[in-house]
């Protein structure tokens, strides 16, 4: 059983579309992080959310931490080919643990 | 200057061989990690060191032996390589344990044939 369940696992969309990636758990977390991994590179931190209900924006990316601090979502507006990559949610629940990841492909 | 650098980037080797992957971080961090990413892109922690001391040792075969000569270096030695060891191995570091930002290296692509 995964501590963090991400969905969808794969997402293939056209440039300009919107999308949402979900990260869910039955556990409560003190914080949750989102990373993006581009092909051939290591993951890079996008954001850390700490407070229940918190919303953080990073240009066209909007991150939300659930009120109960058990889940989080990442919404991308008007996706671009440069958004293509693997998106990982992770939490330090004793050790840094990641969800299975969402592979996003944005076609021009 | 690369913050977390690991070598080699690509490694193709035969079953049964012994190989090492080296990692260095120039961020002054206390904590270093080794992660394994399988073919399905699942990223799982293998080891964590804090100030040269082993903190986390996941259920990893004892053919895998990490070594931290100082807090800026964490090397991974693998004995008797098996086909199932083929994966991407990421070194990473963070200022300390807990939810600090994790900085990853570019990965080492290991293929066992």
Short mmCIF file of C-alpha atoms in Angstrom, two decimals, chain A residues 2 4-11 21-23 34-35 37 85-90 98-104, chain B residues 37 40-43:
data_model
loop_
_atom_site.label_atom_id
_atom_site.label_comp_id
_atom_site.label_asym_id
_atom_site.label_seq_id
_atom_site.Cartn_x
_atom_site.Cartn_y
_atom_site.Cartn_z
CA UNK A 2 1.37 3.38 -1.04
CA UNK A 4 0.82 8.65 -1.21
CA UNK A 5 -1.49 7.83 -4.11
CA UNK A 6 -1.11 10.00 -7.18
CA UNK A 7 -3.55 10.20 -10.03
CA UNK A 8 -3.67 10.07 -12.89
CA UNK A 9 -0.54 8.06 -13.59
CA UNK A 10 -0.38 9.27 -17.20
CA UNK A 11 -1.72 12.45 -18.76
CA UNK A 21 -2.96 16.11 -10.67
CA UNK A 22 -4.00 14.67 -7.33
CA UNK A 23 -2.01 13.34 -4.39
CA UNK A 34 5.70 18.79 -5.21
CA UNK A 35 8.65 18.05 -7.49
CA UNK A 37 11.43 15.76 -13.04
CA UNK A 85 7.71 15.83 -17.25
CA UNK A 86 7.14 13.63 -14.24
CA UNK A 87 5.34 15.30 -11.34
CA UNK A 88 5.92 13.82 -7.90
CA UNK A 89 4.34 14.58 -4.58
CA UNK A 90 6.37 13.72 -1.52
CA UNK A 98 7.12 9.93 -2.94
CA UNK A 99 3.93 9.04 -4.72
CA UNK A 100 4.11 6.97 -7.90
CA UNK A 101 4.25 10.10 -10.01
CA UNK A 102 2.22 11.51 -12.89
CA UNK A 103 3.83 11.51 -16.31
CA UNK A 104 2.57 14.58 -18.17
CA UNK B 37 13.95 5.00 -9.68
CA UNK B 40 7.85 2.78 -13.87
CA UNK B 41 9.42 6.01 -12.55
CA UNK B 42 8.73 5.12 -8.93
CA UNK B 43 11.32 6.87 -6.77
#
